[in-house]
PDB file of C-alpha atoms in Angstrom:
ATOM      1  CA  MET A   1      87.169 133.962 138.639  1.00 83.00           C
ATOM      2  CA  SER A   2      89.734 136.712 140.647  1.00 91.00           C
ATOM      3  CA  VAL A   3      93.567 137.562 139.634  1.00 92.00           C
ATOM      4  CA  LEU A   4      93.516 136.374 143.314  1.00 92.00           C
ATOM      5  CA  ASP A   5      92.106 133.022 142.408  1.00 94.00           C
ATOM      6  CA  GLU A   6      94.077 132.732 139.127  1.00 96.00           C
ATOM      7  CA  ILE A   7      97.485 133.453 140.750  1.00 97.00           C
ATOM      8  CA  ILE A   8      96.815 131.149 143.612  1.00 96.00           C
ATOM      9  CA  SER A   9      96.488 128.411 141.189  1.00 97.00           C
ATOM     10  CA  LEU A  10      98.958 129.073 138.812  1.00 97.00           C
ATOM     11  CA  LEU A  11     101.161 128.487 142.025  1.00 97.00           C
ATOM     12  CA  GLN A  12      99.659 125.527 142.965  1.00 97.00           C
ATOM     13  CA  LEU A  13     100.071 124.139 139.333  1.00 98.00           C
ATOM     14  CA  LYS A  14     103.950 125.198 139.641  1.00 98.00           C
ATOM     15  CA  ALA A  15     104.408 123.196 142.309  1.00 98.00           C
ATOM     16  CA  SER A  16     102.053 120.552 141.523  1.00 98.00           C
ATOM     17  CA  LEU A  17     104.897 120.301 138.381  1.00 98.00           C
ATOM     18  CA  LEU A  18     107.685 120.444 140.423  1.00 97.00           C
ATOM     19  CA  VAL A  19     106.989 117.697 142.416  1.00 97.00           C
ATOM     20  CA  GLN A  20     105.634 115.518 139.254  1.00 97.00           C
ATOM     21  CA  ARG A  21     108.961 116.961 137.479  1.00 96.00           C
ATOM     22  CA  ASP A  22     106.543 117.628 134.496  1.00 97.00           C
ATOM     23  CA  SER A  23     109.087 119.837 132.483  1.00 96.00           C
ATOM     24  CA  SER A  24     106.887 120.166 129.366  1.00 96.00           C
ATOM     25  CA  LYS A  25     103.773 121.713 131.135  1.00 97.00           C
ATOM     26  CA  LEU A  26     106.291 123.522 133.543  1.00 97.00           C
ATOM     27  CA  LEU A  27     107.681 125.029 130.337  1.00 97.00           C
ATOM     28  CA  GLU A  28     104.002 126.163 128.991  1.00 96.00           C
ATOM     29  CA  ILE A  29     103.339 128.402 132.531  1.00 97.00           C
ATOM     30  CA  LEU A  30     106.573 130.390 132.547  1.00 98.00           C
ATOM     31  CA  ASP A  31     107.135 132.967 130.504  1.00 97.00           C
ATOM     32  CA  PRO A  32     109.745 132.913 127.243  1.00 97.00           C
ATOM     33  CA  ARG A  33     111.910 135.597 128.908  1.00 97.00           C
ATOM     34  CA  PHE A  34     111.398 133.948 132.911  1.00 98.00           C
ATOM     35  CA  VAL A  35     114.259 134.887 135.123  1.00 98.00           C
ATOM     36  CA  TYR A  36     114.260 133.479 138.508  1.00 98.00           C
ATOM     37  CA  ILE A  37     117.070 133.920 141.645  1.00 98.00           C
ATOM     38  CA  ASN A  38     117.409 131.191 144.414  1.00 94.00           C
ATOM     39  CA  ALA A  39     117.802 131.098 147.146  1.00 91.00           C
ATOM     40  CA  ARG A  40     121.508 130.866 147.244  1.00 91.00           C
ATOM     41  CA  GLY A  41     121.722 133.897 144.408  1.00 94.00           C
ATOM     42  CA  ARG A  42     121.996 131.766 141.784  1.00 96.00           C
ATOM     43  CA  ARG A  43     120.105 133.441 138.623  1.00 98.00           C
ATOM     44  CA  PHE A  44     118.606 130.947 135.691  1.00 97.00           C
ATOM     45  CA  ASP A  45     116.823 131.366 132.645  1.00 98.00           C
ATOM     46  CA  ARG A  46     113.378 129.279 131.650  1.00 98.00           C
ATOM     47  CA  GLY A  47     115.811 126.684 130.440  1.00 97.00           C
ATOM     48  CA  GLY A  48     117.802 126.395 133.511  1.00 97.00           C
ATOM     49  CA  TYR A  49     115.050 126.644 135.829  1.00 97.00           C
ATOM     50  CA  VAL A  50     113.303 123.601 134.267  1.00 97.00           C
ATOM     51  CA  ASN A  51     116.675 121.782 133.754  1.00 95.00           C
ATOM     52  CA  SER A  52     117.863 122.709 137.798  1.00 95.00           C
ATOM     53  CA  PHE A  53     114.235 121.592 138.901  1.00 94.00           C
ATOM     54  CA  CYS A  54     113.035 119.133 136.393  1.00 94.00           C
ATOM     55  CA  GLY A  55     115.864 117.439 134.883  1.00 90.00           C
ATOM     56  CA  PRO A  56     117.127 114.078 136.437  1.00 87.00           C
ATOM     57  CA  GLU A  57     120.369 115.336 137.480  1.00 85.00           C
ATOM     58  CA  GLY A  58     118.392 118.341 139.393  1.00 84.00           C
ATOM     59  CA  ILE A  59     116.453 118.682 142.768  1.00 93.00           C
ATOM     60  CA  ARG A  60     114.082 116.364 143.598  1.00 95.00           C
ATOM     61  CA  PHE A  61     110.856 117.762 144.971  1.00 96.00           C
ATOM     62  CA  HIS A  62     108.364 116.139 147.427  1.00 97.00           C
ATOM     63  CA  SER A  63     106.353 118.415 148.450  1.00 98.00           C
ATOM     64  CA  GLN A  64     105.787 122.306 148.089  1.00 97.00           C
ATOM     65  CA  SER A  65     102.845 124.131 149.482  1.00 97.00           C
ATOM     66  CA  PHE A  66     102.929 127.925 150.390  1.00 96.00           C
ATOM     67  CA  ASP A  67     101.386 130.348 152.764  1.00 95.00           C
ATOM     68  CA  ASP A  68     100.839 134.092 153.646  1.00 96.00           C
ATOM     69  CA  VAL A  69     100.465 134.382 149.989  1.00 96.00           C
ATOM     70  CA  GLN A  70      99.406 138.278 149.353  1.00 97.00           C
ATOM     71  CA  ILE A  71      98.837 139.404 145.853  1.00 97.00           C
ATOM     72  CA  GLN A  72      98.975 143.055 143.978  1.00 97.00           C
ATOM     73  CA  ASP A  73      97.138 143.199 140.783  1.00 96.00           C
ATOM     74  CA  PHE A  74      98.693 145.619 138.652  1.00 97.00           C
ATOM     75  CA  GLY A  75      96.577 145.267 135.164  1.00 94.00           C
ATOM     76  CA  THR A  76      99.008 143.983 132.838  1.00 96.00           C
ATOM     77  CA  PHE A  77     101.277 142.350 135.797  1.00 97.00           C
ATOM     78  CA  ALA A  78     100.704 140.989 139.417  1.00 98.00           C
ATOM     79  CA  VAL A  79     103.006 140.217 142.147  1.00 98.00           C
ATOM     80  CA  ALA A  80     102.627 137.801 144.521  1.00 98.00           C
ATOM     81  CA  THR A  81     104.334 137.266 148.104  1.00 98.00           C
ATOM     82  CA  MET A  82     104.878 134.215 150.269  1.00 97.00           C
ATOM     83  CA  ASN A  83     106.108 131.812 152.499  1.00 97.00           C
ATOM     84  CA  VAL A  84     107.132 128.643 150.485  1.00 97.00           C
ATOM     85  CA  HIS A  85     107.438 125.207 152.376  1.00 96.00           C
ATOM     86  CA  ASP A  86     109.544 122.852 150.557  1.00 96.00           C
ATOM     87  CA  ILE A  87     110.717 119.435 151.279  1.00 97.00           C
ATOM     88  CA  LEU A  88     113.035 118.360 148.440  1.00 95.00           C
ATOM     89  CA  GLU A  89     116.202 115.875 147.580  1.00 95.00           C
ATOM     90  CA  TYR A  90     119.377 117.383 146.647  1.00 89.00           C
ATOM     91  CA  GLU A  91     122.571 115.198 145.878  1.00 88.00           C
ATOM     92  CA  GLY A  92     120.835 112.024 147.722  1.00 90.00           C
ATOM     93  CA  GLU A  93     119.765 114.124 150.753  1.00 94.00           C
ATOM     94  CA  VAL A  94     116.268 115.293 151.577  1.00 96.00           C
ATOM     95  CA  HIS A  95     116.358 119.123 153.144  1.00 94.00           C
ATOM     96  CA  SER A  96     113.059 121.102 154.143  1.00 94.00           C
ATOM     97  CA  GLY A  97     112.499 124.686 154.643  1.00 93.00           C
ATOM     98  CA  ILE A  98     110.444 127.991 154.756  1.00 95.00           C
ATOM     99  CA  LEU A  99     111.619 130.426 152.062  1.00 96.00           C
ATOM    100  CA  ARG A 100     110.017 134.108 151.174  1.00 97.00           C
ATOM    101  CA  SER A 101     109.044 134.588 147.954  1.00 98.00           C
ATOM    102  CA  LEU A 102     108.082 136.811 145.582  1.00 98.00           C
ATOM    103  CA  CYS A 103     106.729 135.807 141.971  1.00 98.00           C
ATOM    104  CA  VAL A 104     105.826 137.826 139.139  1.00 98.00           C
ATOM    105  CA  PHE A 105     103.368 137.345 136.881  1.00 98.00           C
ATOM    106  CA  GLY A 106     102.455 138.673 133.350  1.00 97.00           C
ATOM    107  CA  GLN A 107      99.314 138.764 131.634  1.00 95.00           C
ATOM    108  CA  THR A 108      98.992 137.167 128.003  1.00 93.00           C
ATOM    109  CA  GLU A 109      96.056 136.657 125.438  1.00 92.00           C
ATOM    110  CA  SER A 110      96.574 132.660 126.665  1.00 89.00           C
ATOM    111  CA  GLY A 111      96.044 133.515 130.167  1.00 92.00           C
ATOM    112  CA  TRP A 112      99.094 134.193 133.239  1.00 96.00           C
ATOM    113  CA  ARG A 113     102.310 133.132 132.619  1.00 97.00           C
ATOM    114  CA  TRP A 114     105.224 133.160 135.643  1.00 98.00           C
ATOM    115  CA  SER A 115     107.614 136.359 134.598  1.00 98.00           C
ATOM    116  CA  ALA A 116     110.049 136.072 137.045  1.00 98.00           C
ATOM    117  CA  GLY A 117     110.873 134.928 140.805  1.00 98.00           C
ATOM    118  CA  GLN A 118     113.226 135.274 143.578  1.00 98.00           C
ATOM    119  CA  THR A 119     113.233 133.241 146.469  1.00 96.00           C
ATOM    120  CA  MET A 120     115.628 133.655 149.829  1.00 95.00           C
ATOM    121  CA  PRO A 121     115.856 132.419 153.197  1.00 90.00           C
ATOM    122  CA  VAL A 122     113.242 132.979 156.356  1.00 87.00           C
ATOM    123  CA  THR A 123     115.549 134.727 158.451  1.00 78.00           C
ATOM    124  CA  THR A 124     114.241 134.895 162.566  1.00 63.00           C
TER     125      THR A 124
END
């Protein structure tokens, strides 16, 4: 399997785990030093990300898909950029939108792990 295929598979898994709210499996694909900045500029560590996006009081994803994926393989790490299409529920209201996202993946002995990410609104 190519790096492109492996990273796209991991992105699809991440989306599925967010929709399923499967925090234990999401933790398995996140690097222990994971860092993420959301579209509002808030920074999360690994635990904060999982709690905010899979926890009982957090955001509830109804769906997440992506397109315009470009991946650069640097050997020990890879960088993916893409458009992310989210439908999610927050504080009782359903929201949908398209965001631009950058994800960094690190190569480990057991495969790729999501190490860092940043998401921002798409402006026209």
